[in-house]
Amino acid sequence: MSPKKIPMRMCLGCKQMKPKKELIRIVRTPEGSIELDLTGKRSGRGAYFCKDVKCLEKALKEDRLSKALDHEVSKETIEKLKEDLIKSEAL
């Protein structure tokens, strides 16, 4: 029996391939809102990054998040994502 395949995803910030469970997903829902998806199962277009604010900031600085989600990300949304990330790290 072959070993179970581990899904890998690339972090938008550091560009490293890591197991999906080690990354956090940001999703653009079908309604158009952009949110953290801690379960990794919400419907919509998703992008992944490490559980580190630095990776999120690098992805935002180089406009990678907007390109990955195929949607412009507002400054208010960026601040909300950072706050949500910090809250999720505290859990």
Coordinates of N, CA and C in Angstrom, one line a residue:
M1 N 0.8 -1.2 0.0 CA 0.0 0.0 0.0 C 0.9 1.2 0.0
S2 N 0.6 2.2 -0.9 CA 1.4 3.4 -1.0 C 1.1 4.4 0.1
P3 N 2.0 5.2 0.5 CA 1.7 6.2 1.6 C 0.7 7.2 1.1
K4 N -0.1 7.8 2.0 CA -1.1 8.7 1.7 C -0.5 10.0 1.2
K5 N -1.0 10.5 0.1 CA -0.5 11.7 -0.5 C -0.9 13.0 0.4
I6 N 0.1 13.8 0.6 CA -0.2 15.0 1.4 C -0.3 16.2 0.5
P7 N -1.5 16.9 0.5 CA -1.7 18.0 -0.4 C -0.7 19.2 -0.1
M8 N -0.1 19.7 -1.1 CA 0.9 20.7 -1.0 C 0.3 22.0 -1.6
R9 N 0.6 23.2 -1.0 CA 0.3 24.5 -1.6 C 1.4 25.4 -1.4
M10 N 1.4 26.5 -2.3 CA 2.5 27.4 -2.2 C 2.1 28.7 -1.5
C11 N 3.0 29.1 -0.6 CA 2.7 30.3 0.2 C 2.9 31.5 -0.8
L12 N 2.0 32.5 -0.7 CA 2.1 33.7 -1.6 C 3.2 34.6 -1.2
G13 N 3.6 34.5 0.1 CA 4.6 35.4 0.6 C 6.0 34.9 0.3
C14 N 6.4 33.7 0.9 CA 7.7 33.2 0.8 C 7.9 32.3 -0.4
K15 N 6.8 31.9 -1.1 CA 6.9 31.1 -2.3 C 7.4 29.7 -2.1
Q16 N 7.2 29.2 -0.9 CA 7.6 27.8 -0.5 C 6.4 26.9 -0.6
M17 N 6.7 25.7 -1.1 CA 5.6 24.7 -1.0 C 5.6 24.0 0.3
K18 N 4.4 24.0 0.9 CA 4.2 23.4 2.3 C 3.0 22.6 2.3
P19 N 2.9 21.7 3.3 CA 1.6 21.0 3.4 C 0.4 21.9 3.6
K20 N -0.7 21.6 3.0 CA -1.9 22.5 3.1 C -2.3 22.8 4.5
K21 N -2.1 21.8 5.5 CA -2.5 22.0 6.8 C -1.7 23.0 7.6
E22 N -0.5 23.3 7.1 CA 0.4 24.3 7.7 C 0.2 25.7 7.3
L23 N -0.7 25.9 6.3 CA -0.9 27.2 5.7 C -2.4 27.7 6.1
I24 N -2.5 29.0 5.9 CA -3.9 29.6 6.1 C -4.4 30.0 4.8
R25 N -5.7 29.8 4.6 CA -6.3 30.1 3.3 C -7.1 31.4 3.4
I26 N -6.9 32.3 2.4 CA -7.8 33.4 2.2 C -8.7 33.1 1.1
V27 N -10.0 33.4 1.2 CA -10.9 33.0 0.2 C -11.7 34.3 -0.3
R28 N -12.0 34.3 -1.6 CA -12.9 35.3 -2.1 C -14.2 34.5 -2.4
T29 N -15.2 34.8 -1.6 CA -16.5 34.0 -1.6 C -17.2 34.4 -2.9
P30 N -18.2 33.5 -3.3 CA -19.0 33.8 -4.5 C -19.7 35.2 -4.4
E31 N -19.9 35.7 -3.2 CA -20.6 37.0 -3.0 C -19.6 38.1 -3.2
G32 N -18.3 37.8 -3.2 CA -17.3 38.8 -3.4 C -16.5 39.3 -2.2
S33 N -16.9 38.8 -1.0 CA -16.1 39.2 0.2 C -14.8 38.4 0.3
I34 N -13.8 39.0 0.9 CA -12.5 38.4 1.1 C -12.4 38.1 2.6
E35 N -12.1 36.9 3.0 CA -12.1 36.5 4.4 C -11.0 35.4 4.6
L36 N -10.6 35.3 5.9 CA -9.8 34.1 6.3 C -10.6 32.9 6.3
D37 N -10.1 31.8 5.8 CA -10.8 30.5 5.9 C -9.9 29.5 6.7
L38 N -10.2 29.5 8.0 CA -9.4 28.6 8.9 C -9.7 27.2 8.7
T39 N -10.8 26.8 8.1 CA -11.2 25.4 7.9 C -10.6 24.9 6.6
G40 N -10.4 25.8 5.6 CA -9.9 25.4 4.3 C -11.0 24.8 3.4
K41 N -12.2 25.0 3.8 CA -13.3 24.3 3.1 C -14.4 25.2 2.5
R42 N -14.2 26.5 2.7 CA -15.3 27.4 2.2 C -15.2 27.5 0.7
S43 N -16.3 27.7 0.1 CA -16.4 27.8 -1.3 C -15.9 29.1 -1.8
G44 N -15.2 29.1 -2.9 CA -14.7 30.3 -3.5 C -13.3 30.2 -3.9
R45 N -12.7 31.2 -4.5 CA -11.4 31.2 -5.0 C -10.4 31.5 -3.8
G46 N -9.4 30.6 -3.6 CA -8.6 30.7 -2.5 C -7.1 31.0 -2.8
A47 N -6.4 31.4 -1.8 CA -5.0 31.7 -1.8 C -4.4 31.3 -0.5
Y48 N -3.2 30.8 -0.4 CA -2.6 30.3 0.8 C -1.3 31.1 1.2
F49 N -1.1 31.2 2.5 CA 0.1 31.8 3.0 C 0.4 31.2 4.4
C50 N 1.7 31.4 4.8 CA 2.2 30.8 6.1 C 1.4 31.5 7.2
K51 N 1.5 30.9 8.4 CA 0.9 31.5 9.6 C 1.8 32.6 10.2
D52 N 2.1 33.5 9.3 CA 3.0 34.6 9.7 C 2.6 35.9 9.0
V53 N 2.5 36.9 9.8 CA 2.0 38.2 9.3 C 3.0 38.7 8.2
K54 N 4.3 38.4 8.3 CA 5.3 38.8 7.4 C 5.0 38.3 6.0
C55 N 4.6 37.0 5.9 CA 4.3 36.5 4.6 C 3.1 37.1 4.0
L56 N 2.1 37.4 4.8 CA 0.9 38.2 4.3 C 1.3 39.5 3.8
E57 N 2.1 40.2 4.6 CA 2.5 41.6 4.2 C 3.3 41.6 2.9
K58 N 4.2 40.6 2.7 CA 5.0 40.4 1.5 C 4.1 40.2 0.3
A59 N 3.1 39.3 0.5 CA 2.1 39.0 -0.6 C 1.3 40.2 -1.0
L60 N 1.0 41.1 0.0 CA 0.2 42.3 -0.3 C 1.1 43.3 -0.9
K61 N 2.4 43.4 -0.5 CA 3.3 44.4 -1.0 C 3.5 44.2 -2.5
E62 N 3.7 43.0 -2.9 CA 3.9 42.6 -4.3 C 2.7 42.4 -5.1
D63 N 1.5 42.7 -4.5 CA 0.2 42.6 -5.1 C -0.1 41.1 -5.6
R64 N 0.5 40.1 -4.9 CA 0.2 38.7 -5.2 C -1.2 38.3 -4.8
L65 N -1.7 38.8 -3.7 CA -3.0 38.4 -3.2 C -4.1 38.8 -4.2
S66 N -4.0 40.0 -4.7 CA -5.0 40.5 -5.7 C -5.0 39.7 -6.9
K67 N -3.8 39.3 -7.4 CA -3.7 38.5 -8.6 C -4.2 37.1 -8.3
A68 N -3.9 36.5 -7.2 CA -4.3 35.1 -6.9 C -5.8 35.0 -6.8
L69 N -6.4 36.0 -6.1 CA -7.9 36.0 -5.9 C -8.6 36.6 -7.1
D70 N -7.9 37.2 -8.1 CA -8.5 37.8 -9.3 C -9.5 38.8 -8.9
H71 N -9.1 39.6 -7.9 CA -10.0 40.7 -7.3 C -9.2 41.7 -6.6
E72 N -9.5 43.0 -6.7 CA -8.8 44.0 -6.0 C -9.1 43.9 -4.5
V73 N -8.1 44.0 -3.6 CA -8.2 43.9 -2.2 C -8.1 45.3 -1.6
S74 N -9.1 45.8 -0.9 CA -9.1 47.1 -0.3 C -8.2 47.2 0.9
K75 N -7.8 48.4 1.3 CA -7.0 48.6 2.5 C -7.8 48.2 3.8
E76 N -9.1 48.4 3.8 CA -9.9 48.0 5.0 C -9.9 46.5 5.1
T77 N -10.0 45.8 4.0 CA -10.0 44.3 4.0 C -8.6 43.8 4.4
I78 N -7.5 44.5 4.0 CA -6.2 44.1 4.4 C -6.0 44.2 5.9
E79 N -6.5 45.3 6.5 CA -6.4 45.5 7.9 C -7.2 44.4 8.7
K80 N -8.4 44.1 8.2 CA -9.2 43.1 8.8 C -8.6 41.7 8.7
L81 N -7.9 41.4 7.6 CA -7.3 40.1 7.5 C -6.1 40.0 8.5
K82 N -5.3 41.1 8.6 CA -4.2 41.1 9.6 C -4.7 40.9 11.0
E83 N -5.8 41.6 11.4 CA -6.4 41.5 12.7 C -6.9 40.0 12.9
D84 N -7.6 39.5 11.9 CA -8.1 38.1 12.0 C -6.9 37.1 12.2
L85 N -5.8 37.4 11.4 CA -4.7 36.5 11.5 C -4.0 36.5 12.9
I86 N -3.9 37.7 13.4 CA -3.3 37.8 14.8 C -4.2 37.1 15.8
K87 N -5.5 37.3 15.7 CA -6.5 36.6 16.6 C -6.4 35.1 16.5
S88 N -6.2 34.6 15.2 CA -6.2 33.2 15.0 C -4.9 32.6 15.6
E89 N -3.8 33.4 15.6 CA -2.5 32.9 16.1 C -2.6 32.8 17.6
A90 N -3.4 33.6 18.2 CA -3.5 33.6 19.7 C -4.3 32.4 20.2
L91 N -5.1 31.8 19.3 CA -6.0 30.7 19.7 C -5.1 29.4 20.0

